[in-house]
Amino acid sequence: VGEWTRVEALGGALENRSVLIRGRAQAIRPVGKKMAFLVIRENGFTVQCLVQAQADTVSPQMVKFAAALSRESIVDVEGVVSIPSAPIKGATQQVEIQVRKLYCVSRAVPTLPINLEDAARSEVEIETALQAGEQLVRVNQDTRLNFRVLDVRTPANQGIFRIQSQVGNAFRQFLLSEGFCEIHTPKLIAGSSEGGAAVFRLDYKGQPACLAQSPQLHKQMSICGDFGRVFEIGPVFRAEDSYTHRHLCEFTGLDVEMEIKKHYFEVMDIVDRLFVAMFDSLNQNCKKDLEAVGSQYPFEPLKYLRTTLRLTYEEGIQMLKDVGVEIEPYGDLNTEAERKLGQLVSEKYGTEFYILHRYPLAVRPFYTMPCYDNPAYSNSFDVFIRGEEIISGAQRVHVPEFLEQRAAACGIDVKTISTYIDSFRYGAPPHGGFGVGLERVVMLFCGLNNIRKTSLFPRDPLRIAP
Ligand code: 4AD
């Protein structure tokens, strides 16, 4: 009996050795009645296997069995590794397995709702194929999401979620190395944490409650609880009504909160070092995944500086004004203005990753600290990749009376957040933090056009299944 071997490990060094592999039958090609080729895939690596009728080892029934397998079935293949005379097209491994035994571990239905070869093609490949008169069906996004367990088997999608995993890993590693403590805050809370209407309300054993719109209140309360520096990776719920390319009703929040000694710039320093380290680690550790994504969805590598550019909101709107885009001085940037500014910044400073800070207070949540020198502005910031927001952050109000006043001024029922406000009555250090949308980071780092591509099972206003 051959030894269990990963498809990835199959190479010339194993010539004439007997191996046992498990994978999916990605392609099945019968050649007459005595021979069939199988391409077996495991974790994105593929190997060609030859099932050929032979007097003493392989029966014609076995060839028939192989030829009748359905695509994407899971099979165990036992056979001998050989080196073919010509290069193998359509497989990542340049050896062939002469099959001796074949078992079907799990059978897929005969007709799949998505053709995975078509689902893996780039737009250019689709156009070329169509022009050549090939029969192919463009797999639209809803179909992909309806059959997500199939859709995510394509190389680009495998790449996307491995990159996503690395973003979370880089975030955690960096913060742990900087003395942050990982926390887990409740997702069932009594009142809304960000204000506004975008909150899922529910009945909590007879009491009104919400799904947390962010860990905002509890991460701040952890600072009151003496943890000094905390972070969290967890689900965030927003009852968004907008059906856009960048909003989900549930996403993964990467949140940070920390004491600050003097200035909210200390929080931006963490953003700077954290993200430069994260981008470096993606470029170093995810080369294969980035290539897989880029070959289906071509994109240019992200341009970023070793020290992240910081502009004030006033500088930003001046840059826009200089090219004829008028922005309310105490208003907010709309999506279009953010994009435009991203483009101007990229042209002028050669970076597609930058921080915009000192936003007008009126457009920030109630807990945001106003600027000491001009309370029309705030100690807050947003961070952009390719002209789209991935982070918002700020210094927070840590004086309970003022916090109460700010919440009321922003139309929040102070009773629903009284335990939060009370937390500041027992001594609360100056602090600040930020929240990052994981799916947005991956979408924008890879230059993708829709956040649904970077959420494994996306939840949007029209979708709660699968
Ligand atoms: O800008 P937001 O709403 O800020 C907060 O939640 C604050 N509590 C953060 C803080 O610490 N001050 O959300 C933070 C990030 C956004 O920049 C964006 O990347 C992402 O979360 N985000 C969404 N991602 C997907 N779908 C949505 N509906 C999102 N809303 C925000």
Coordinates of C-alpha atoms and ligand atoms in Angstrom, one line a residue:
V1 CA 0.0 0.0 0.0
G2 CA 1.3 3.4 -0.9
E3 CA 1.9 6.1 1.6
W4 CA -0.4 9.1 2.0
T5 CA 1.1 11.9 0.0
R6 CA -0.1 15.4 -0.5
V7 CA -0.6 16.3 -4.2
E8 CA 1.6 19.4 -3.6
A9 CA 4.5 17.1 -2.7
L10 CA 4.3 14.9 -5.8
G11 CA 7.5 15.4 -7.9
G12 CA 10.3 13.6 -9.7
A13 CA 11.9 12.5 -6.5
L14 CA 9.1 10.0 -6.0
E15 CA 9.5 8.3 -9.3
N16 CA 8.5 4.6 -9.2
R17 CA 7.3 5.0 -5.6
S18 CA 3.8 3.9 -4.7
V19 CA 1.7 6.7 -3.3
L20 CA -1.8 7.2 -2.0
I21 CA -3.6 10.6 -2.5
R22 CA -7.0 12.0 -1.8
G23 CA -8.5 14.8 -3.8
R24 CA -11.3 15.9 -6.0
A25 CA -11.8 14.6 -9.6
Q26 CA -11.4 18.0 -11.3
A27 CA -11.4 16.5 -14.8
I28 CA -12.3 13.1 -16.2
R29 CA -11.3 12.1 -19.7
P30 CA -12.1 8.6 -21.0
V31 CA -10.0 7.5 -24.0
G32 CA -11.7 4.6 -25.6
K33 CA -12.8 1.7 -23.2
K34 CA -9.4 0.8 -21.9
M35 CA -8.1 4.1 -20.6
A36 CA -9.2 7.2 -18.7
F37 CA -7.3 10.2 -17.4
L38 CA -8.2 11.9 -14.2
V39 CA -7.0 15.2 -12.9
I40 CA -7.0 15.1 -9.1
R41 CA -7.0 18.4 -7.1
E42 CA -6.0 18.9 -3.5
N43 CA -5.6 22.4 -2.0
G44 CA -5.2 23.9 -5.4
F45 CA -2.5 21.5 -6.6
T46 CA -3.4 19.1 -9.4
V47 CA -1.9 15.9 -10.7
Q48 CA -2.8 13.8 -13.8
C49 CA -3.6 10.1 -13.1
L50 CA -3.8 7.4 -15.7
V51 CA -6.2 4.5 -15.3
Q52 CA -5.3 2.0 -17.9
A53 CA -6.6 -1.6 -18.2
Q54 CA -3.8 -4.1 -17.6
A55 CA -4.1 -7.9 -17.3
D56 CA -2.8 -8.2 -13.8
T57 CA -3.6 -4.9 -12.1
V58 CA -6.4 -2.8 -13.6
S59 CA -9.6 -4.3 -14.9
P60 CA -11.7 -2.8 -17.7
Q61 CA -14.5 -2.4 -15.0
M62 CA -12.2 -0.1 -13.1
V63 CA -11.6 2.0 -16.2
K64 CA -15.4 2.2 -16.7
F65 CA -15.8 3.2 -13.0
A66 CA -13.2 5.9 -13.4
A67 CA -14.8 7.2 -16.6
A68 CA -18.2 7.4 -14.9
L69 CA -17.0 9.4 -11.9
S70 CA -18.7 12.8 -11.6
R71 CA -16.5 15.9 -11.5
E72 CA -15.7 17.2 -8.0
S73 CA -16.2 13.8 -6.4
I74 CA -13.7 13.0 -3.7
V75 CA -11.5 10.0 -4.5
D76 CA -8.6 8.1 -3.1
V77 CA -6.1 7.1 -5.7
E78 CA -3.3 4.5 -5.2
G79 CA -0.7 4.2 -7.8
V80 CA 2.9 4.5 -8.9
V81 CA 4.6 7.8 -9.7
S82 CA 6.0 8.1 -13.2
I83 CA 7.7 10.9 -15.2
P84 CA 5.9 11.5 -18.5
S85 CA 7.9 12.1 -21.7
A86 CA 6.1 15.3 -22.6
P87 CA 5.1 18.2 -20.2
I88 CA 1.6 17.8 -18.7
K89 CA -0.9 20.6 -19.5
G90 CA -3.7 21.3 -17.1
A91 CA -2.0 20.1 -14.0
T92 CA 0.4 21.8 -11.5
Q93 CA 2.5 18.7 -10.8
Q94 CA 4.8 17.4 -13.6
V95 CA 4.5 13.8 -12.7
E96 CA 1.8 11.2 -13.6
I97 CA 0.3 8.5 -11.4
Q98 CA -0.2 5.1 -12.9
V99 CA -3.4 4.1 -11.0
R100 CA -3.6 0.7 -9.3
K101 CA -6.6 1.3 -7.1
L102 CA -9.3 3.9 -7.1
Y103 CA -12.0 4.5 -4.4
C104 CA -14.8 7.0 -4.5
V105 CA -15.0 8.5 -1.0
S106 CA -17.8 11.0 -1.7
R107 CA -19.8 11.3 -4.9
A108 CA -20.8 14.7 -6.3
V109 CA -24.1 15.1 -8.2
P110 CA -23.6 14.4 -12.0
T111 CA -24.3 17.9 -13.1
L112 CA -22.9 20.8 -11.1
P113 CA -24.8 24.1 -10.9
I114 CA -21.6 26.0 -11.7
N115 CA -19.0 25.0 -14.3
L116 CA -15.8 25.6 -12.2
E117 CA -13.6 26.1 -15.3
D118 CA -15.9 28.9 -16.5
A119 CA -16.1 30.3 -12.9
A120 CA -12.3 30.5 -12.8
R121 CA -11.8 32.5 -16.0
S122 CA -10.8 36.1 -16.2
E123 CA -13.0 38.6 -18.1
V124 CA -10.4 38.7 -20.9
E125 CA -10.4 34.9 -21.2
I126 CA -14.2 34.9 -21.3
E127 CA -14.3 37.5 -24.0
T128 CA -11.6 35.6 -26.1
A129 CA -13.4 32.3 -25.6
L130 CA -16.8 33.8 -26.6
Q131 CA -15.2 35.4 -29.7
A132 CA -13.8 32.1 -30.7
G133 CA -17.3 30.7 -30.6
E134 CA -16.8 28.6 -27.4
Q135 CA -19.9 27.6 -25.5
L136 CA -19.6 29.1 -22.1
V137 CA -21.8 30.6 -19.5
R138 CA -20.6 33.6 -17.6
V139 CA -21.2 32.8 -14.0
N140 CA -22.8 35.8 -12.4
Q141 CA -22.3 36.8 -8.8
D142 CA -25.6 35.7 -7.4
T143 CA -25.2 32.3 -8.9
R144 CA -21.7 32.1 -7.4
L145 CA -23.0 33.1 -4.0
N146 CA -26.0 30.8 -4.2
F147 CA -23.5 27.9 -4.7
R148 CA -20.7 29.3 -2.7
V149 CA -19.2 26.0 -1.6
L150 CA -18.5 25.3 -5.3
D151 CA -17.5 28.9 -6.1
V152 CA -14.8 29.1 -3.4
R153 CA -13.0 26.1 -5.0
T154 CA -11.6 28.3 -7.8
P155 CA -7.9 29.3 -7.4
A156 CA -8.7 33.0 -7.2
N157 CA -11.2 32.5 -4.4
Q158 CA -8.9 30.1 -2.5
G159 CA -6.3 32.9 -2.8
I160 CA -8.7 35.6 -1.5
F161 CA -9.5 33.7 1.7
R162 CA -5.9 32.7 2.4
I163 CA -5.0 36.4 2.0
Q164 CA -7.9 37.2 4.4
S165 CA -6.5 34.7 6.9
Q166 CA -3.0 36.4 6.6
V167 CA -4.5 39.9 7.2
G168 CA -6.0 38.6 10.5
N169 CA -2.8 36.9 11.4
A170 CA -0.6 39.9 10.7
F171 CA -3.0 42.1 12.7
R172 CA -2.9 39.8 15.7
Q173 CA 0.8 39.2 15.6
F174 CA 1.7 42.8 15.3
L175 CA -0.6 43.9 18.2
L176 CA 0.5 41.1 20.5
S177 CA 4.1 42.0 19.9
E178 CA 3.2 45.6 20.9
G179 CA 1.7 44.6 24.2
F180 CA -2.0 44.6 23.2
C181 CA -4.4 42.1 24.9
E182 CA -6.9 40.3 22.7
I183 CA -10.4 40.6 24.1
H184 CA -13.9 39.3 23.2
T185 CA -16.8 41.7 23.8
P186 CA -20.5 40.9 23.7
K187 CA -22.4 41.0 20.5
L188 CA -25.8 41.2 22.2
I189 CA -26.1 44.7 23.7
A190 CA -28.7 46.9 25.2
G191 CA -28.4 50.0 23.0
S192 CA -26.8 50.9 19.7
S193 CA -23.1 51.5 19.8
E194 CA -22.6 53.8 16.8
G195 CA -25.9 55.6 16.9
G196 CA -28.0 55.9 13.8
A197 CA -30.7 53.6 12.4
A198 CA -28.4 50.9 11.0
V199 CA -29.0 48.5 13.9
F200 CA -30.6 45.1 14.1
R201 CA -33.0 45.2 17.0
L202 CA -34.1 42.1 18.9
D203 CA -35.9 40.8 21.9
Y204 CA -33.6 39.8 24.7
K205 CA -35.8 37.8 27.0
G206 CA -38.4 40.5 27.0
Q207 CA -35.9 43.4 27.0
P208 CA -35.1 45.4 23.9
A209 CA -31.6 44.8 22.6
C210 CA -29.4 45.1 19.6
L211 CA -26.8 43.2 17.7
A212 CA -23.5 45.2 18.3
Q213 CA -22.7 47.6 15.4
S214 CA -19.1 47.5 16.7
P215 CA -17.2 46.6 19.9
Q216 CA -16.9 50.3 20.4
L217 CA -18.4 50.7 23.9
H218 CA -17.0 47.6 25.4
K219 CA -13.5 48.0 24.0
Q220 CA -13.5 51.5 25.7
M221 CA -14.8 49.9 28.9
S222 CA -11.9 47.5 28.8
I223 CA -9.6 50.5 28.8
C224 CA -11.4 51.7 31.9
G225 CA -10.8 48.1 33.2
D226 CA -7.0 48.7 33.1
F227 CA -6.0 46.6 30.1
G228 CA -4.1 49.5 28.6
R229 CA -4.1 48.3 25.0
V230 CA -6.7 45.9 23.6
F231 CA -7.8 44.5 20.3
E232 CA -10.6 42.3 19.0
I233 CA -11.4 40.4 15.8
G234 CA -15.1 39.7 15.6
P235 CA -18.4 40.1 13.9
V236 CA -20.0 43.5 13.4
F237 CA -23.7 43.9 12.5
R238 CA -25.1 46.8 10.5
A239 CA -28.7 46.9 9.3
E240 CA -27.5 48.7 6.1
D241 CA -30.2 49.6 3.7
S242 CA -27.7 50.4 1.0
Y243 CA -27.0 47.8 -1.6
T244 CA -23.5 48.9 -2.6
H245 CA -20.2 47.3 -3.6
R246 CA -18.7 47.9 -0.2
H247 CA -21.4 47.5 2.5
L248 CA -22.4 44.3 4.2
C249 CA -24.9 43.7 7.0
E250 CA -22.4 41.5 8.8
F251 CA -18.7 42.0 8.5
T252 CA -15.5 41.2 10.5
G253 CA -14.2 44.0 12.5
L254 CA -10.6 44.4 13.4
D255 CA -10.7 46.7 16.4
V256 CA -8.1 48.5 18.5
E257 CA -8.3 50.6 21.6
M258 CA -5.4 52.0 23.6
E259 CA -4.4 54.5 26.3
I260 CA -2.8 57.6 24.9
K261 CA -0.3 59.8 26.7
K262 CA -0.5 63.1 24.9
H263 CA -2.0 63.0 21.4
Y264 CA -4.3 61.0 19.1
F265 CA -1.2 60.8 16.8
E266 CA -0.1 57.9 18.9
V267 CA -3.1 55.9 17.6
M268 CA -2.2 56.9 14.0
D269 CA 1.4 55.7 14.7
I270 CA 0.0 52.3 15.4
V271 CA -2.1 52.3 12.2
D272 CA 1.0 53.3 10.3
R273 CA 3.3 50.6 11.6
L274 CA 0.6 47.9 11.7
F275 CA -0.5 48.4 8.1
V276 CA 3.0 48.7 6.6
A277 CA 3.9 45.5 8.4
M278 CA 0.7 43.8 7.2
F279 CA 1.2 44.8 3.6
D280 CA 4.8 43.7 3.7
S281 CA 3.7 40.3 5.1
L282 CA 1.0 39.9 2.5
N283 CA 3.5 40.6 -0.3
Q284 CA 6.1 38.2 1.2
N285 CA 3.9 35.4 2.4
C286 CA 1.0 35.4 0.0
K287 CA 2.7 35.5 -3.4
K288 CA 1.0 32.4 -4.8
D289 CA -2.4 33.6 -3.6
L290 CA -1.9 37.1 -4.9
E291 CA -1.0 35.6 -8.3
A292 CA -4.0 33.4 -8.3
V293 CA -6.3 36.4 -7.5
G294 CA -4.5 38.5 -10.1
S295 CA -4.8 36.0 -12.9
Q296 CA -8.6 36.0 -12.7
Y297 CA -9.0 39.6 -11.5
P298 CA -5.9 41.6 -12.7
F299 CA -4.7 44.3 -10.4
E300 CA -1.7 46.5 -9.8
P301 CA 0.2 45.9 -6.5
L302 CA -0.8 48.5 -3.8
K303 CA 1.5 51.5 -3.7
Y304 CA 2.4 52.4 -0.1
L305 CA 5.1 54.4 1.6
R306 CA 7.4 53.2 4.4
T307 CA 5.9 55.9 6.6
T308 CA 2.2 56.5 5.9
L309 CA 1.2 59.8 4.6
R310 CA -1.0 61.9 6.9
L311 CA -3.1 64.8 5.6
T312 CA -5.6 66.9 7.5
Y313 CA -9.2 67.1 6.3
E314 CA -8.6 70.7 5.5
E315 CA -5.6 69.9 3.4
G316 CA -7.7 67.2 1.7
I317 CA -10.6 69.4 0.8
Q318 CA -8.2 72.1 -0.4
M319 CA -6.7 69.5 -2.8
L320 CA -10.2 68.8 -4.1
K321 CA -11.0 72.5 -4.3
D322 CA -7.8 73.1 -6.4
V323 CA -9.3 70.8 -9.1
G324 CA -12.7 72.3 -8.9
V325 CA -14.5 69.9 -6.4
E326 CA -16.3 71.9 -3.8
I327 CA -16.8 70.3 -0.3
E328 CA -18.7 71.7 2.6
P329 CA -15.9 72.7 5.1
Y330 CA -17.8 71.0 8.0
G331 CA -19.4 68.3 6.0
D332 CA -18.2 64.9 5.0
L333 CA -16.6 63.5 1.9
N334 CA -19.0 61.5 -0.3
T335 CA -17.8 58.3 -2.0
E336 CA -17.0 60.1 -5.2
A337 CA -14.9 62.8 -3.5
E338 CA -13.0 60.1 -1.5
R339 CA -12.2 58.4 -4.8
K340 CA -11.1 61.6 -6.4
L341 CA -8.9 62.6 -3.4
G342 CA -7.4 59.1 -3.5
Q343 CA -6.4 59.7 -7.1
L344 CA -5.0 63.1 -6.4
V345 CA -3.0 61.8 -3.4
S346 CA -1.7 58.9 -5.5
E347 CA -0.5 61.3 -8.3
K348 CA 1.0 63.8 -5.9
Y349 CA 2.6 61.5 -3.2
G350 CA 2.9 58.2 -5.0
T351 CA 0.8 56.3 -2.4
E352 CA -2.6 54.6 -2.5
F353 CA -2.7 54.2 1.3
Y354 CA -3.0 57.3 3.5
I355 CA -4.5 58.8 6.6
L356 CA -6.9 61.8 6.6
H357 CA -7.3 63.3 10.0
R358 CA -8.9 66.2 12.0
Y359 CA -12.4 65.6 10.6
P360 CA -15.3 68.0 11.3
L361 CA -16.8 67.0 14.7
A362 CA -20.3 67.1 13.2
V363 CA -19.8 64.1 11.0
R364 CA -18.2 61.9 13.7
P365 CA -19.9 59.6 16.3
F366 CA -20.8 61.0 19.7
Y367 CA -17.9 59.5 21.5
T368 CA -15.3 61.4 19.4
M369 CA -13.1 63.9 21.1
P370 CA -13.3 67.5 19.7
C371 CA -10.0 69.2 18.9
Y372 CA -8.7 71.2 21.8
D373 CA -7.8 74.2 19.6
N374 CA -11.0 74.2 17.6
P375 CA -14.0 72.2 18.6
A376 CA -15.6 72.3 15.2
Y377 CA -13.0 69.7 14.3
S378 CA -12.2 66.4 16.0
N379 CA -9.2 64.2 17.0
S380 CA -10.3 61.7 14.5
F381 CA -9.2 60.1 11.3
D382 CA -10.1 57.8 8.4
V383 CA -7.7 55.7 6.4
F384 CA -8.0 54.9 2.7
I385 CA -6.8 52.3 0.3
R386 CA -7.2 53.2 -3.4
G387 CA -9.6 56.0 -2.5
E388 CA -11.9 53.9 -0.3
E389 CA -12.3 53.9 3.5
I390 CA -11.0 50.9 5.4
I391 CA -10.6 52.4 8.9
S392 CA -12.1 55.0 11.1
G393 CA -10.6 56.0 14.3
A394 CA -10.3 58.7 16.9
Q395 CA -9.5 59.8 20.4
R396 CA -12.6 59.3 22.6
V397 CA -14.2 61.5 25.2
H398 CA -13.2 60.1 28.6
V399 CA -15.0 62.7 30.8
P400 CA -18.4 61.2 31.7
E401 CA -20.3 64.4 32.1
F402 CA -19.1 65.6 28.7
L403 CA -19.8 62.2 27.1
E404 CA -23.4 62.3 28.4
Q405 CA -23.7 65.7 26.9
R406 CA -22.3 64.6 23.5
A407 CA -24.5 61.5 23.4
A408 CA -27.7 63.6 24.1
A409 CA -26.6 66.2 21.5
C410 CA -26.3 63.4 19.0
G411 CA -29.9 62.2 19.7
I412 CA -28.9 59.1 21.7
D413 CA -31.0 57.9 24.6
V414 CA -28.5 58.2 27.3
K415 CA -30.4 55.6 29.5
T416 CA -29.5 52.9 27.0
I417 CA -25.8 53.4 27.4
S418 CA -25.7 54.4 31.1
T419 CA -23.5 51.5 32.1
Y420 CA -21.0 52.6 29.5
I421 CA -21.0 56.2 30.7
D422 CA -20.8 55.1 34.3
S423 CA -17.6 53.2 33.5
F424 CA -15.8 56.6 33.1
R425 CA -16.8 57.7 36.7
Y426 CA -14.2 55.6 38.4
G427 CA -11.2 57.1 36.7
A428 CA -10.6 56.7 32.9
P429 CA -7.4 57.4 31.1
P430 CA -7.3 59.4 27.8
H431 CA -7.6 56.9 25.1
G432 CA -8.3 56.3 21.4
G433 CA -8.6 53.5 18.8
F434 CA -9.9 52.5 15.5
G435 CA -12.0 50.0 13.6
V436 CA -11.0 48.2 10.4
G437 CA -13.3 46.3 8.0
L438 CA -11.5 43.0 7.2
E439 CA -13.4 42.4 4.0
R440 CA -12.7 45.9 2.8
V441 CA -8.9 45.5 3.4
V442 CA -8.8 42.4 1.3
M443 CA -11.1 43.8 -1.4
L444 CA -9.0 47.0 -1.8
F445 CA -5.6 45.5 -1.3
C446 CA -6.4 43.1 -4.2
G447 CA -8.2 45.8 -6.2
L448 CA -11.4 43.9 -6.3
N449 CA -14.7 45.5 -7.3
N450 CA -17.1 44.0 -4.7
I451 CA -17.0 43.2 -1.0
R452 CA -19.0 40.1 -1.6
K453 CA -16.0 38.6 -3.2
T454 CA -14.1 38.9 0.1
S455 CA -16.8 37.6 2.4
L456 CA -17.0 33.8 2.6
F457 CA -20.8 33.8 3.1
P458 CA -21.8 37.4 2.6
R459 CA -24.8 39.0 4.4
D460 CA -26.3 41.9 2.6
P461 CA -29.8 43.5 2.6
L462 CA -31.0 40.8 0.1
R463 CA -29.0 37.8 1.3
I464 CA -29.1 35.7 4.4
A465 CA -28.4 32.3 2.8
P466 CA -26.4 30.2 2.3
Ligands
4AD1 O1 -16.5 53.6 10.3 P1 -17.1 52.6 11.2 O2 -18.5 52.6 11.3 O3 -16.4 52.9 12.6 C1 -16.6 52.2 13.8 O4 -17.3 51.2 13.8 C2 -15.9 52.8 14.9 N1 -16.4 52.1 16.2 C3 -14.5 52.5 14.8 C4 -13.6 53.2 15.8 O5 -12.9 52.5 16.5 N2 -13.7 54.5 15.9 O6 -16.5 51.2 10.8 C5 -15.1 50.9 10.8 C6 -14.8 50.2 9.5 C7 -14.9 51.1 8.3 O7 -13.9 51.9 8.0 C8 -15.1 50.0 7.2 O8 -13.8 49.5 6.8 C9 -15.8 48.9 7.9 O9 -15.6 49.1 9.3 N3 -17.3 49.0 7.7 C10 -17.9 48.1 6.9 N4 -17.5 47.1 6.2 C11 -18.5 46.4 5.5 N5 -19.8 46.7 5.5 C12 -20.2 47.7 6.2 N6 -21.5 48.0 6.2 C13 -19.3 48.5 6.9 N7 -19.4 49.6 7.8 C14 -18.2 49.8 8.2

